Coordinates of C-alpha atoms in Angstrom, one line a residue:
M78 CA -18.1 104.4 102.7
R79 CA -19.0 106.7 99.9
L80 CA -16.0 105.6 97.5
P81 CA -16.7 102.0 97.6
V82 CA -20.3 102.5 97.0
R83 CA -19.4 105.1 94.1
I84 CA -17.0 102.5 92.4
V85 CA -19.8 99.7 92.5
V86 CA -22.5 101.9 91.0
L87 CA -19.8 103.2 88.4
V88 CA -19.0 99.7 87.3
V89 CA -22.7 98.9 87.0
V90 CA -23.8 102.2 85.4
V91 CA -21.0 102.7 82.7
P92 CA -22.1 99.8 80.4
I93 CA -25.8 101.2 80.7
R94 CA -24.7 104.7 79.6
L95 CA -22.5 103.4 76.8
L96 CA -25.3 101.1 75.5
V97 CA -27.9 104.2 75.8
D98 CA -25.5 106.4 74.0
L99 CA -24.9 103.7 71.3
M100 CA -28.5 103.4 70.7
A101 CA -29.1 107.1 70.3
A102 CA -26.5 107.3 67.9
L103 CA -27.7 104.2 65.9
G104 CA -31.1 105.9 65.8
R105 CA -29.8 109.3 64.4
G106 CA -28.0 107.3 61.9
V107 CA -30.9 105.3 60.7
R108 CA -33.2 108.4 60.6
R109 CA -30.8 110.8 59.0
H110 CA -29.1 108.1 56.4
L111 CA -32.1 105.6 55.7
L112 CA -35.4 107.1 56.8
E113 CA -34.9 110.6 55.3
P114 CA -34.0 109.5 51.8
L115 CA -36.7 107.0 51.8
R116 CA -39.5 109.2 52.9
P117 CA -40.6 110.5 49.4
A118 CA -40.8 106.7 48.3
L119 CA -42.8 105.8 51.5
R120 CA -45.1 108.7 50.9
W121 CA -45.7 107.7 47.5
L122 CA -46.2 104.1 48.2
G123 CA -48.7 105.0 51.0
E124 CA -50.5 107.5 48.9
H125 CA -50.6 105.6 45.5
V126 CA -50.7 101.6 46.8
L127 CA -51.4 101.3 50.6
A128 CA -54.3 103.8 50.7
P129 CA -56.3 102.6 47.7
L130 CA -55.8 99.0 48.8
G131 CA -56.8 100.0 52.5
R132 CA -60.0 101.6 51.0
A133 CA -60.9 98.5 48.8
L134 CA -60.2 96.3 51.7
I135 CA -62.5 98.4 54.0
W136 CA -65.2 98.7 51.5
V137 CA -65.1 94.8 50.9
L138 CA -65.3 94.1 54.4
V139 CA -68.2 96.6 54.9
V140 CA -70.0 94.7 52.1
L141 CA -69.3 91.2 53.4
T142 CA -70.3 92.4 56.9
K143 CA -73.5 93.8 55.8
L144 CA -74.1 90.6 53.5
V145 CA -73.5 88.5 56.4
F146 CA -74.7 90.4 59.6
V147 CA -77.1 93.1 58.5
W148 CA -79.1 92.3 55.2
P149 CA -80.3 88.6 56.3
W150 CA -81.5 90.1 59.7
V151 CA -83.1 93.1 58.2
G152 CA -85.1 90.8 56.0
L153 CA -85.9 88.7 58.5
W154 CA -87.3 91.6 61.0
R155 CA -89.1 93.2 58.2
Y156 CA -90.8 90.4 56.1
L157 CA -91.2 87.7 59.2
L158 CA -91.0 89.0 62.3
V159 CA -92.9 92.4 61.9
P160 CA -96.0 90.6 60.2
L161 CA -95.9 87.8 62.7
A162 CA -96.0 90.1 65.9
T163 CA -98.7 92.4 64.1
Y164 CA -101.1 89.9 62.8
G165 CA -100.3 86.9 64.9
I166 CA -99.6 88.3 68.5
A167 CA -100.7 91.8 68.7
A168 CA -104.2 91.8 67.2
P169 CA -105.4 88.6 69.4
L170 CA -103.8 90.5 72.4
I171 CA -105.9 93.7 71.6
W172 CA -108.9 91.6 71.1
L173 CA -108.7 89.9 74.4
Y174 CA -107.9 93.0 76.0
R175 CA -111.0 94.9 74.8
E176 CA -113.4 92.1 74.8
V177 CA -112.5 90.0 78.1
L178 CA -109.8 91.8 80.2
T179 CA -111.8 95.2 80.3
R180 CA -115.2 93.7 81.2
L181 CA -113.4 91.4 83.9
G182 CA -111.7 94.5 85.3
R183 CA -115.0 96.6 85.4
L184 CA -116.7 93.4 87.3
S185 CA -113.8 93.1 89.9
V186 CA -113.0 96.6 91.0
P187 CA -115.6 96.6 93.7
L188 CA -114.6 93.3 94.8
L189 CA -111.0 94.0 95.1
R190 CA -111.8 97.1 97.0
Y191 CA -114.0 95.7 99.7
A192 CA -112.2 92.5 99.9
L193 CA -108.5 93.4 99.7
I194 CA -107.8 97.1 99.6
I195 CA -109.6 98.2 102.7
P196 CA -108.3 95.2 105.1
L197 CA -104.7 95.8 103.6
Q198 CA -105.1 99.6 104.8
W199 CA -106.3 98.5 108.1
I200 CA -103.4 96.2 108.7
Y201 CA -101.0 98.8 107.5
T202 CA -102.4 101.3 109.7
W203 CA -102.8 99.5 113.0
V204 CA -100.2 96.7 112.6
L205 CA -97.3 97.4 110.4
T206 CA -96.8 101.0 111.4
P207 CA -96.3 100.5 115.0
I208 CA -94.0 97.6 114.3
G209 CA -92.0 99.8 111.9
R210 CA -91.6 102.5 114.5
G211 CA -90.5 100.1 117.2
S212 CA -88.0 98.5 114.9
S213 CA -86.8 101.9 113.8
W214 CA -86.1 103.0 117.3
L215 CA -84.4 99.8 118.2
L216 CA -82.1 99.9 115.2
R217 CA -81.0 103.4 116.1
T218 CA -80.3 102.5 119.4
C219 CA -78.2 99.5 118.6
W220 CA -76.3 101.5 115.9
A221 CA -75.6 104.4 118.6
G222 CA -74.1 101.7 121.0
L223 CA -72.1 100.2 118.2
L224 CA -70.5 103.3 117.2
W225 CA -69.7 104.2 120.9
C226 CA -68.0 100.9 121.1
L227 CA -65.8 101.2 118.0
V228 CA -64.8 104.8 119.0
H229 CA -64.0 104.1 122.8
L230 CA -63.0 100.6 122.7
I231 CA -61.0 100.1 119.3
G232 CA -60.5 103.5 117.9
R233 CA -58.7 105.2 120.8
P234 CA -56.5 102.4 121.8
S235 CA -55.5 102.1 118.2
I236 CA -54.5 105.6 117.6
W237 CA -52.6 105.6 121.2
L238 CA -50.9 102.4 120.2
V239 CA -49.7 103.9 116.7
K240 CA -48.7 107.1 118.2
H241 CA -46.6 106.0 120.9
V242 CA -45.5 102.4 120.2
I243 CA -45.1 102.0 116.4
A244 CA -44.3 105.4 115.1
P245 CA -41.3 106.6 117.1
P246 CA -39.3 103.2 116.0
L247 CA -40.2 103.9 112.4
A248 CA -39.4 107.5 112.6
L249 CA -35.8 106.7 114.2
L250 CA -35.3 104.0 111.3
W251 CA -36.0 106.6 108.6
R252 CA -33.9 109.4 110.2
Y253 CA -30.8 107.5 110.8
V254 CA -30.9 104.5 108.5
L255 CA -33.0 104.8 105.4
R256 CA -32.8 108.5 104.8
P257 CA -28.8 108.4 104.8
A258 CA -28.8 105.1 102.6
L259 CA -30.9 106.7 100.1
V260 CA -29.0 110.1 99.9
L261 CA -26.0 107.8 99.7
L262 CA -27.3 106.0 96.9
G263 CA -28.6 109.0 95.1
S264 CA -25.4 110.8 95.1
A265 CA -23.5 107.7 94.2
L266 CA -26.0 107.3 91.0
G267 CA -25.5 110.8 90.0
F268 CA -21.7 110.4 90.2
A269 CA -21.6 107.4 88.1
W270 CA -23.9 108.9 85.6
K271 CA -21.6 111.8 85.1
I272 CA -18.4 109.7 84.9
A273 CA -20.2 107.3 82.3
G274 CA -21.1 110.3 80.2
R275 CA -17.7 111.5 80.3
I276 CA -16.4 108.0 79.3
S277 CA -19.1 107.8 76.5
R278 CA -18.3 111.1 75.1
A279 CA -14.5 110.2 75.1
L280 CA -15.2 107.0 73.4
G281 CA -17.5 108.7 70.9
A282 CA -14.7 111.2 70.0
A283 CA -12.2 108.4 69.5
L284 CA -14.4 106.6 67.2
R285 CA -15.1 109.9 65.4
W286 CA -11.5 110.5 64.9
V287 CA -10.8 106.9 63.9
Y288 CA -13.3 107.5 61.0
I289 CA -12.4 110.8 60.0
T290 CA -8.5 109.8 60.2
L291 CA -8.5 106.4 58.8
L292 CA -11.8 105.4 57.2
A293 CA -12.9 108.7 55.5
P294 CA -10.0 109.2 53.2
P295 CA -10.0 105.7 51.4
V296 CA -13.9 105.8 51.0
G297 CA -13.7 109.3 49.6
W298 CA -10.7 108.4 47.2
F299 CA -12.5 105.1 46.1
Y300 CA -15.7 107.4 45.3
R301 CA -13.8 109.9 43.5
A302 CA -11.5 107.7 41.8
I303 CA -13.7 104.6 41.0
C304 CA -17.1 105.1 41.5
T305 CA -17.3 108.4 39.9
P306 CA -15.6 107.7 36.7
V307 CA -17.5 104.2 36.2
G308 CA -20.9 106.0 36.7
R309 CA -19.9 108.7 34.0
L310 CA -19.0 105.9 31.7
V311 CA -22.0 104.2 32.0
R312 CA -24.1 107.4 31.9
D313 CA -22.3 108.3 28.7
Y314 CA -21.8 105.1 26.9
F315 CA -24.8 102.9 28.1
W316 CA -27.6 105.0 29.5
R317 CA -28.0 107.8 27.2
P318 CA -27.8 105.6 23.9
A319 CA -30.0 103.2 25.6
R320 CA -32.7 106.1 26.5
T321 CA -32.0 107.8 22.9
A322 CA -32.7 104.4 21.3
A323 CA -35.8 103.7 23.1
A324 CA -37.1 107.1 22.2
E325 CA -36.4 106.8 18.5
A326 CA -38.2 103.4 18.6
W327 CA -41.2 104.9 20.3
Q328 CA -41.2 107.8 17.7
S329 CA -41.1 105.3 15.1
A330 CA -44.0 103.0 16.3
R331 CA -46.0 106.2 16.8
S332 CA -45.3 107.3 13.3
A333 CA -46.0 103.6 12.0
L334 CA -49.3 103.5 14.0
R335 CA -50.4 107.1 12.6
S336 CA -49.5 105.9 8.9
V337 CA -51.7 102.8 9.5
R338 CA -54.5 104.7 10.9
G339 CA -54.4 107.1 7.8
A340 CA -54.5 104.2 5.2
V341 CA -57.2 102.3 6.8
G342 CA -59.5 105.4 7.3
P343 CA -60.2 106.3 3.7
R344 CA -60.6 102.7 2.7
G345 CA -63.4 102.3 5.5
R346 CA -65.2 105.5 4.2
N347 CA -64.9 104.5 0.4
S348 CA -66.2 100.8 1.6
R349 CA -69.2 102.7 3.4

């Protein structure tokens, strides 16, 4: 049983392991040969271009946000709503409270005491309190009966049913079916992963041998025999003369500019 399972798992796992190793190798190659050389340029671009652009964009967004969502509402609150609330609402309400409600309250306190508060106290003491105590006793009795029914009629029979009817078949199923199947599948997966790793390492070694033996010598010869002489020729006969000519032109322009400034300066002072 283990050998067919291992063969099937190996057929499934080997392509996955090869794909994982290939992606890891590609990631290392991209990081080593592409990202590492471009890191200074990316850092300079981020510090001198992207960061100022980001700060400028954030400043513009903050100003636009304040212009649209903050300053109009602040002005509306400060110059319209606050004066309106102060002189149009608060002042009349204060006058109404002082001159009308206060006097009405002083007159209505005795009336409320003898017409409403004392009768309500009597109703609370002699009617509502006995009703509340009786309702509390009735609720406690009903809750105790409900708990007794739940424990003795539902809880204990359910526990006995789970313990003696449902649990034994499930335990037998786990012990004799599921657990051996999971152990077999785990061992097959471990074996297939190890075999896939060996196949991947062997394939990587073969590709490395092909690169070192068949590709690296022609590439090295092409670099040494063609690219290096051509680069030196371009550097000696094109780049250096062009750089020298540009430097000489720059020096000539600077000297001409200085001579023009020297000639214009005395004439300006004489004209003054």
